[in-house]
Tab-separated table of C-alpha atoms in Angstrom:
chain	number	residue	atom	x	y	z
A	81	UNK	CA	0.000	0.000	0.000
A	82	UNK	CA	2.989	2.560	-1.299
A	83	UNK	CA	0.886	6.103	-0.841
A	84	UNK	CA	4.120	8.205	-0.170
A	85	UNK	CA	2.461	11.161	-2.141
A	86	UNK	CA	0.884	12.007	0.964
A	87	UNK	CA	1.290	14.624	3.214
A	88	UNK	CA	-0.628	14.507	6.008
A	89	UNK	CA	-0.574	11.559	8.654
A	90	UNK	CA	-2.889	10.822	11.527
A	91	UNK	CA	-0.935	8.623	13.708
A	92	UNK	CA	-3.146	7.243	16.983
A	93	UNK	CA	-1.114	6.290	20.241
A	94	UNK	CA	-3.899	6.647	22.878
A	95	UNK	CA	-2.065	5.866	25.901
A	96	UNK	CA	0.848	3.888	28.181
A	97	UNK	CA	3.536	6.699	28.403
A	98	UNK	CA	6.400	4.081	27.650
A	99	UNK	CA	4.862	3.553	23.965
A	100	UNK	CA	4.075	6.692	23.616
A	101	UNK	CA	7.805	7.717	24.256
A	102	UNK	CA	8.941	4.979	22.354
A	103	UNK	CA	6.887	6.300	19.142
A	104	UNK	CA	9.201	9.832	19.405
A	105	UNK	CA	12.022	8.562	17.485
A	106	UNK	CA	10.678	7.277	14.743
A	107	UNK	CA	8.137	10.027	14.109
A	108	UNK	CA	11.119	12.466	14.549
A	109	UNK	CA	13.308	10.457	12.056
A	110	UNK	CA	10.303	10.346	9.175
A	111	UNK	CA	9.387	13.994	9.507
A	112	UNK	CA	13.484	14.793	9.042
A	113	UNK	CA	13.537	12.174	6.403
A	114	UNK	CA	10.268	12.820	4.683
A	115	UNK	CA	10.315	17.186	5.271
A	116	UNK	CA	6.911	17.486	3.292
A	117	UNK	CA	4.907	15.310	5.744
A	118	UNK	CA	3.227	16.570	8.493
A	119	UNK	CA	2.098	14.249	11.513
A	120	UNK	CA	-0.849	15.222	13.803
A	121	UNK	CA	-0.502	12.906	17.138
A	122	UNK	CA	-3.874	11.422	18.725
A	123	UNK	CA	-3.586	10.805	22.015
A	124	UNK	CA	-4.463	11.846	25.439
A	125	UNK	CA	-3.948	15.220	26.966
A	126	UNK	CA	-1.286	14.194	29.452
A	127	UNK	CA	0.594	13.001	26.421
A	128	UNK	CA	1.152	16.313	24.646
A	129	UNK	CA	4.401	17.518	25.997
A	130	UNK	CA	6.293	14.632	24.663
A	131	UNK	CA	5.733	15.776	21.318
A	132	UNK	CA	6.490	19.665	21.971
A	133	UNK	CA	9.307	21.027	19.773
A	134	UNK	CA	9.630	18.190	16.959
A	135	UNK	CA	9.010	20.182	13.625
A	136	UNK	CA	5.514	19.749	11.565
A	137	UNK	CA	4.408	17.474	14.393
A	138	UNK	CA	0.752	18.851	15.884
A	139	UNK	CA	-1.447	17.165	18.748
A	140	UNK	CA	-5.189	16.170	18.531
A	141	UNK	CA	-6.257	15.439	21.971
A	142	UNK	CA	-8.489	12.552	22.622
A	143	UNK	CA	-11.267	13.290	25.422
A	144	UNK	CA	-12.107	9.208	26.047
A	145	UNK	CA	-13.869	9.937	29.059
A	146	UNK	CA	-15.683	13.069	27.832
A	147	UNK	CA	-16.544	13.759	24.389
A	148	UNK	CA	-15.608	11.296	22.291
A	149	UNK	CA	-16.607	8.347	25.358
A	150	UNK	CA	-17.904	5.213	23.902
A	151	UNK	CA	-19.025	4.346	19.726
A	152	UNK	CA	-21.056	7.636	19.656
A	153	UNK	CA	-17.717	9.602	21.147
A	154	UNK	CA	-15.883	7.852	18.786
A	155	UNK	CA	-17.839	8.883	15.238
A	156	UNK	CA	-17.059	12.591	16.657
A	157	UNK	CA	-13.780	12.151	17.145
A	158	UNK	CA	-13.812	10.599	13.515
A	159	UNK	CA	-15.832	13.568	11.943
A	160	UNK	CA	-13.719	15.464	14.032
A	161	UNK	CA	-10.225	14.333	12.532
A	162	UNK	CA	-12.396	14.392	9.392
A	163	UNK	CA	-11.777	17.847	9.164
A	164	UNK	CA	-8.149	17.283	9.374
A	165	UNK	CA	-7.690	16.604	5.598
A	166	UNK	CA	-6.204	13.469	6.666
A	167	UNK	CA	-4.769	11.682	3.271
A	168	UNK	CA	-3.672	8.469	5.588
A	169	UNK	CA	-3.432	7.104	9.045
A	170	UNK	CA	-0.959	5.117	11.000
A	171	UNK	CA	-2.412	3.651	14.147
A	172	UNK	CA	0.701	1.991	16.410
A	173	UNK	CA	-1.733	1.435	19.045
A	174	UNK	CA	-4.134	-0.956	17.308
A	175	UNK	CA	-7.005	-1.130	20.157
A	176	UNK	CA	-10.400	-1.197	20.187
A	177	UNK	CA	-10.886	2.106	19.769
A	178	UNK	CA	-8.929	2.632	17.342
A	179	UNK	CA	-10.302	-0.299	15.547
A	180	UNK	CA	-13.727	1.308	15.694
A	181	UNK	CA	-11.816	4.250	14.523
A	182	UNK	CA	-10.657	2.003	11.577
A	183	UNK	CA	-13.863	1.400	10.265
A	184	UNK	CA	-15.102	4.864	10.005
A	185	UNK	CA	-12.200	5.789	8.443
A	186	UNK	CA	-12.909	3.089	5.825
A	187	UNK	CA	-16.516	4.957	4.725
A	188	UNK	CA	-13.847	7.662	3.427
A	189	UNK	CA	-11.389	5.515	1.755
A	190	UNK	CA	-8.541	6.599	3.684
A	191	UNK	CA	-5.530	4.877	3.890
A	192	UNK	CA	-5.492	2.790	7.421
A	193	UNK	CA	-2.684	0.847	8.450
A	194	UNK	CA	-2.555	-1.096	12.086
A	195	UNK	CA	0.299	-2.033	13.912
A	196	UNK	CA	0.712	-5.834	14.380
A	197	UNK	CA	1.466	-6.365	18.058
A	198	UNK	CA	3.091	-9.516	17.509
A	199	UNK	CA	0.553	-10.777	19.997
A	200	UNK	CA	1.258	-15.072	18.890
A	201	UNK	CA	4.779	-14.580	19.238
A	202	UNK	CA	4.463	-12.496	22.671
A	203	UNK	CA	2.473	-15.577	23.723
A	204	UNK	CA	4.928	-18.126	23.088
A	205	UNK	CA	7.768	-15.518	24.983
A	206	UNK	CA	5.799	-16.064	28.178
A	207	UNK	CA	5.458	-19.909	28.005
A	208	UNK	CA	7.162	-21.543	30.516
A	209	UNK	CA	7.347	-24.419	28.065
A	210	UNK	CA	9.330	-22.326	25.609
A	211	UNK	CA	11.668	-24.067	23.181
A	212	UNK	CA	12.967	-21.126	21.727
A	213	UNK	CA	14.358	-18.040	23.531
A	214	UNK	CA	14.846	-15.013	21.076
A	215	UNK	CA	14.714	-11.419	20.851
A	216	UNK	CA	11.393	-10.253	19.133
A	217	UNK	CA	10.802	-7.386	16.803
A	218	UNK	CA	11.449	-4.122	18.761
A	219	UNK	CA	8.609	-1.806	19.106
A	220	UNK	CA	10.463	0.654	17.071
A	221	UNK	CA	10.565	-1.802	14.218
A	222	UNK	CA	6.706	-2.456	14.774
A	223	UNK	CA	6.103	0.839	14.365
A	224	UNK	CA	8.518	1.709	11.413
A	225	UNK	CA	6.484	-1.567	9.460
A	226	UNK	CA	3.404	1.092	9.972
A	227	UNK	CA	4.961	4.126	8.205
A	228	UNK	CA	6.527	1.900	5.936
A	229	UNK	CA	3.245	0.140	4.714
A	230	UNK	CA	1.876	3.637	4.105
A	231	UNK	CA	4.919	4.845	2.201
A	232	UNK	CA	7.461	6.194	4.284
A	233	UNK	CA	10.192	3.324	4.991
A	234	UNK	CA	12.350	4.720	7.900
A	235	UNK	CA	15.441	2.406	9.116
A	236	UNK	CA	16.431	2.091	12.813
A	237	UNK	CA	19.414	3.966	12.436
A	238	UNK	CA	17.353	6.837	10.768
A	239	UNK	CA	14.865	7.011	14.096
A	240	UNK	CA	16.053	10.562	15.965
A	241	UNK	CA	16.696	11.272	19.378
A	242	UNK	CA	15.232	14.767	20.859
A	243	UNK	CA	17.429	17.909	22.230
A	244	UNK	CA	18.181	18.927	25.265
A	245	UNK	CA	15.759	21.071	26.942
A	246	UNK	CA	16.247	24.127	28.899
A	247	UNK	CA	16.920	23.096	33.136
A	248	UNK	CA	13.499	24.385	34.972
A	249	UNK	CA	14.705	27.325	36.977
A	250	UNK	CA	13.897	25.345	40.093
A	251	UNK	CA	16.562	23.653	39.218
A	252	UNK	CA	18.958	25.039	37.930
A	253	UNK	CA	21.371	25.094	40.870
A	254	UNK	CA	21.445	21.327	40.783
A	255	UNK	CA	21.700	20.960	37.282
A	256	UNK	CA	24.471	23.738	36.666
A	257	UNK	CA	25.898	23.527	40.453
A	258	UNK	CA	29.056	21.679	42.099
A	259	UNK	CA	30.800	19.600	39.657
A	260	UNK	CA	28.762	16.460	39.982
A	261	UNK	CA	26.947	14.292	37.811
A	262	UNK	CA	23.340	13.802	37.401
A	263	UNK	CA	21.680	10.955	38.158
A	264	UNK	CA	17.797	10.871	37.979
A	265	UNK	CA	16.105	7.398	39.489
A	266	UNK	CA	12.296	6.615	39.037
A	267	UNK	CA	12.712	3.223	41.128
A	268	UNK	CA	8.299	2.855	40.533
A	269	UNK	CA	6.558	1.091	38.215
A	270	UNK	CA	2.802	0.045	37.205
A	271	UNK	CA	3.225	-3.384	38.451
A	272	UNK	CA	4.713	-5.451	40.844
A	273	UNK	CA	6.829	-7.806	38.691
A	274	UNK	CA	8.765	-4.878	37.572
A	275	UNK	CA	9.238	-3.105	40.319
A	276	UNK	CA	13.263	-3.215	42.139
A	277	UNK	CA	12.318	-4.158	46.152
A	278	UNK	CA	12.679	-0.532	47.436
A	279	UNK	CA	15.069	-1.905	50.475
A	280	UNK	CA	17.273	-2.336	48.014
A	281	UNK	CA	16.746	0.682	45.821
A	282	UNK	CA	17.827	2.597	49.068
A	283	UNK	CA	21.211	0.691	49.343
A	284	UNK	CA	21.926	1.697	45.806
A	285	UNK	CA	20.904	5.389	46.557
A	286	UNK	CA	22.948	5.314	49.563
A	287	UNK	CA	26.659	3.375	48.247
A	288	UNK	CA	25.892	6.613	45.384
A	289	UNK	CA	25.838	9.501	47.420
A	290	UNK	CA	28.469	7.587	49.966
A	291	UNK	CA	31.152	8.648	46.825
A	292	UNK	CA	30.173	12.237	46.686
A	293	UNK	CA	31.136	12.028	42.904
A	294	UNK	CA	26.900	12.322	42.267
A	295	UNK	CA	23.595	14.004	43.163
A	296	UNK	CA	20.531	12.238	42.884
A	297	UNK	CA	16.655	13.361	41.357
A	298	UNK	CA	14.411	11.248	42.213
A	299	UNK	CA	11.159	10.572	39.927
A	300	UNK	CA	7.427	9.557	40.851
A	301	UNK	CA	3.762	10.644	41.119
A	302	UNK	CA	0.789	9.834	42.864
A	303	UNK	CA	1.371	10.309	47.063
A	304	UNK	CA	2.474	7.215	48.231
A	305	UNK	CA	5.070	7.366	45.669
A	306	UNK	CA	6.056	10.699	46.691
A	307	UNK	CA	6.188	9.608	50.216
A	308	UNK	CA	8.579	7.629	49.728
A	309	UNK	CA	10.566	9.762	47.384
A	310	UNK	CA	10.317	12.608	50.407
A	311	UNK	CA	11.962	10.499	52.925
A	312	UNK	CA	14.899	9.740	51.051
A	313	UNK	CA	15.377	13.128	50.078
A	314	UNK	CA	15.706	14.043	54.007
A	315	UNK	CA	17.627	10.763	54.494
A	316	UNK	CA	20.305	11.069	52.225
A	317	UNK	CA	22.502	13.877	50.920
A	318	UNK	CA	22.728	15.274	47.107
A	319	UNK	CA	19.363	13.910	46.395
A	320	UNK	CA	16.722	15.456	45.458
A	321	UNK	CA	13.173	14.615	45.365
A	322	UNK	CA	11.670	16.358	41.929
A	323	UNK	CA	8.159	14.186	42.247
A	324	UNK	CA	4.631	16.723	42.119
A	325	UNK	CA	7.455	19.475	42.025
A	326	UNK	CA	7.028	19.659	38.660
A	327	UNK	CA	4.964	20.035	35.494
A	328	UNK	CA	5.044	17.066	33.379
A	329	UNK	CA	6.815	19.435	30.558
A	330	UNK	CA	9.273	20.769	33.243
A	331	UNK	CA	9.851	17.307	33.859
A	332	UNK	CA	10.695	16.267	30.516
A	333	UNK	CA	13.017	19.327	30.516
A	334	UNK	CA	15.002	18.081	33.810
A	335	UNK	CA	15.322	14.623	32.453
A	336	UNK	CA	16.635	15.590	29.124
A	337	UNK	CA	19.702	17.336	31.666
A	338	UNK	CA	20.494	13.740	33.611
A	339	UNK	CA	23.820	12.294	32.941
A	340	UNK	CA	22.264	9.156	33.773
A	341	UNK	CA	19.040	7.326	34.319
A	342	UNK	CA	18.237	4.514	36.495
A	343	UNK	CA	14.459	2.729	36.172
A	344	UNK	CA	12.723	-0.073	35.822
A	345	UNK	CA	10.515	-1.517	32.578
A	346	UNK	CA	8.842	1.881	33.018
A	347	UNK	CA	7.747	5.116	30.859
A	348	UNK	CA	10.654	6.772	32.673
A	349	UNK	CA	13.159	4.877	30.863
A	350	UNK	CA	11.608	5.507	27.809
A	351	UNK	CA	11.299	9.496	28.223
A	352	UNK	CA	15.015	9.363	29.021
A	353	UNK	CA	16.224	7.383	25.977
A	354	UNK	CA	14.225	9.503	23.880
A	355	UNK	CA	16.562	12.765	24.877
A	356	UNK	CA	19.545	10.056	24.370
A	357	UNK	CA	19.877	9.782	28.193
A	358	UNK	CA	22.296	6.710	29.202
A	359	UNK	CA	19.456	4.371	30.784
A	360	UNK	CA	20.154	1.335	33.057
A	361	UNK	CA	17.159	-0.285	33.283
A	362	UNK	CA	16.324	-2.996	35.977
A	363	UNK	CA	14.373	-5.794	34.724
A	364	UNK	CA	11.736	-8.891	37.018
A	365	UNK	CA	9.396	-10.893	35.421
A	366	UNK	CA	9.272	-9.145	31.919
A	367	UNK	CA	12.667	-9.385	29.431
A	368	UNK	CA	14.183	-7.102	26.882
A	369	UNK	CA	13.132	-10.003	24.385
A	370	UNK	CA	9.657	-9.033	23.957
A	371	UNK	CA	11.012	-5.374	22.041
A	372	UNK	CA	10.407	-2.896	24.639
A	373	UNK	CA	13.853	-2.204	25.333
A	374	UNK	CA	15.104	1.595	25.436
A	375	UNK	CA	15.550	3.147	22.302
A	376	UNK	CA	19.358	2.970	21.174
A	377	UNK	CA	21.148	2.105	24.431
A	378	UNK	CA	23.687	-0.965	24.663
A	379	UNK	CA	22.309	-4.155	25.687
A	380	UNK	CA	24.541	-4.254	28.649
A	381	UNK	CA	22.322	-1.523	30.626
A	382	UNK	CA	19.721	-3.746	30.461
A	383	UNK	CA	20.379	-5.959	34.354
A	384	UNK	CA	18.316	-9.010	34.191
A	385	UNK	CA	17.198	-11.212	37.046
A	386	UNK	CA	18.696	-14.702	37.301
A	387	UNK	CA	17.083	-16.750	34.497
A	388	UNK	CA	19.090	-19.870	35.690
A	389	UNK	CA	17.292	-18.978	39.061
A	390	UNK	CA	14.125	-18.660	37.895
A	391	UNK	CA	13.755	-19.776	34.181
A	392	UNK	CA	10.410	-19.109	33.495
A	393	UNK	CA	11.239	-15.546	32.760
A	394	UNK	CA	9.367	-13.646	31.344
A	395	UNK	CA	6.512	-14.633	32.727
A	396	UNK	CA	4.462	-11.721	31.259
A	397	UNK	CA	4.798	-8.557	28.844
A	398	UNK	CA	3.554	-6.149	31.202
A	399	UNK	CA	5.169	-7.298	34.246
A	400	UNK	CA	1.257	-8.184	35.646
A	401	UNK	CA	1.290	-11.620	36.049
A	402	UNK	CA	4.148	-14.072	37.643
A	403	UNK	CA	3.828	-17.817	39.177
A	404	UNK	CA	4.114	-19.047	42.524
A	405	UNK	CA	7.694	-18.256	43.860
A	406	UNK	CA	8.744	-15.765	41.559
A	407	UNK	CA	7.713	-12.382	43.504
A	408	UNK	CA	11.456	-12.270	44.819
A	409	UNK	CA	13.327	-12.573	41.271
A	410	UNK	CA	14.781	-9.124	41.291
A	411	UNK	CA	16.714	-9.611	44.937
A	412	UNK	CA	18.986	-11.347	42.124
A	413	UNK	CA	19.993	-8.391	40.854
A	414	UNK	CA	22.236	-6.797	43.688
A	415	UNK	CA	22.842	-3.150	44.473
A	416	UNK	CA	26.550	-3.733	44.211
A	417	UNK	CA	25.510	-4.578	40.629
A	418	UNK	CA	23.543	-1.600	39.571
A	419	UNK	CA	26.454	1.064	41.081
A	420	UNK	CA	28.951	-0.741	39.355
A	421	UNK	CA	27.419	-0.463	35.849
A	422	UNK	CA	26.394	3.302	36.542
A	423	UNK	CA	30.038	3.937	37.715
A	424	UNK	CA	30.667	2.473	34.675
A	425	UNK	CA	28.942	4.371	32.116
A	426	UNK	CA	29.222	7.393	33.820
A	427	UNK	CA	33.057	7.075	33.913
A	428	UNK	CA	33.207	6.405	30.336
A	429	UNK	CA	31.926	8.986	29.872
A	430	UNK	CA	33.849	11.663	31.169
């Protein structure tokens, strides 16, 4: 379905903040490579800020929950977009809604390609009774197969990573202060099974300030998280607690500054690697295998729990589900570990 005379895309990416970070580069690499196309973004309010700044990229803000709620919602938000002059769209999201999306779009004759999630071969990833162990397609090449269907082939090495943003003033002390480097941690995560015992999260936070060579941000939302994220901040020296200090867009900016990131299988790795952050992520029950890796950082900042330990890993995509016995599989993955491989990076860097 080659349409490449077209010049105005409708891509949909409704929600998860991970994916929707992870769909930055490679819209930023086709509107550099393609300069005559211009994107418009659906997706949720929260959302926008990720996409501030890239050229010829525009947001259309989907009200799920309000206005365009339910089938009805979803023909207004189609007559809506409608209105666009849309001449194709690209949905990487490939949900229901979207789906229902699909077929209005089809009464118009518009170009509509879906994302295949790989959803067979995701199933057989998670099978305990795997015979074959193998990277997947990265979400970044999922998405590419999108543009590319409609037109626009983009390779991986031709996906972009964003600038660096201006510090927020409220930080700018920390940012531009002694001469330290800056390492942000966002030790949370949606679920369980991908989320680094916080005990342990501590030690690491601790055996990096002990060295004085660092300070620390810490990222979160929601108040228990920023609880938490308080208390170390008064327990531990250089570290800094940036959680519901910030706008989401101030927050983007800060990130974009860190010399480092540390996270889990979360959304905050993904912003980070999208501003070409160095990102150690920490991974449970889920596995860089299943393509939702960082974009472009080296497979060794990926730390993986034991697998000879506990070789039903992955045990899930989303980090949701995990047998009997495996709630402990991170404690495999030491904080001796995780400071060694920041050291590290951070030292090669300099």
């Amino acid at each position: 379905m080659a349409i490449n005379s077209s010049k105005h895309i409708l891509v949909i990416r409704l929600s998860a903040m991970g994916d929707v970070a992870m769909s930055v580069p490679v819209i930023a690499g086709i509107v550099k490579k393609y300069p005559d196309v211009k994107i418009t973004v659906l997706t949720k309010a929260f959302a926008a800020p990720i996409f501030h700044h890239i050229p010829n990229v525009s947001i259309f803000k989907a009200d799920v929950k309000g206005k365009h709620k339910g089938v009805l919602g979803l023909w207004k938000l189609y007559k809506e977009l409608r209105a666009l002059n849309i001449d194709a769209v690209a949905d990487i999201h490939n949900v229901l809604r979207s789906t229902i999306l699909k077929q209005f779009f089809r009464l118009s004759s518009i170009p509509f390609v879906q994302l295949d999630k790989g959803r067979a071969e995701k199933k057989a990833l998670i099978d305990g009774n795997r015979t074959v162990f193998k990277p997947l397609k990265t979400t970044f090449d999922r998405y590419a197969e999108v543009f590319g269907l409609l037109g626009f082939p983009i390779l991986k090495s031709e996906m972009l990573s964003l600038a660096k943003k201006s510090v927020p003033k409220s930080f700018e002390d920390l940012v531009h202060g002694q001469n330290q480097q800056l390492i942000g941690i966002a030790p949370f995560a949606a679920f369980q099974g991908k989320m680094y015992p916080l005990h342990l999260m501590q030690k690491v936070v601790s055996e990096l300030v002990s060295t004085e060579q660092y300070k620390i941000v810490l990222f979160g939302g929601g108040a228990r998280e920023i609880e938490v994220l308080t208390s170390w901040e008064k327990q531990f020296a250089n570290c800094v607690n940036a959680a519901g200090k910030l706008t989401f867009s101030q927050e983007l900016s800060l990130i974009s500054n860190l010399n480092l990131m540390l996270a889990m299988d979360s959304g905050n790795a993904h912003l980070a690697a999208m501003y070409a952050v160095p990102t150690v992520t920490i991974w449970g029950v889920t596995h860089p295998y299943a393509g939702f890796a960082p974009f472009n950082q080296p497979v060794g900042n990926a730390l993986l729990s034991d697998r000879k330990k506990y070789p039903a890993i992955p045990t899930s995509i989303y980090g949701n589900k995990y047998p009997e016995g495996y709630d402990k599989v991170m404690e495999t993955i030491h904080p001796e570990t995780i400071v060694q491989k920041i050291s590290e990076i951070l030292n090669d860097a300099v």
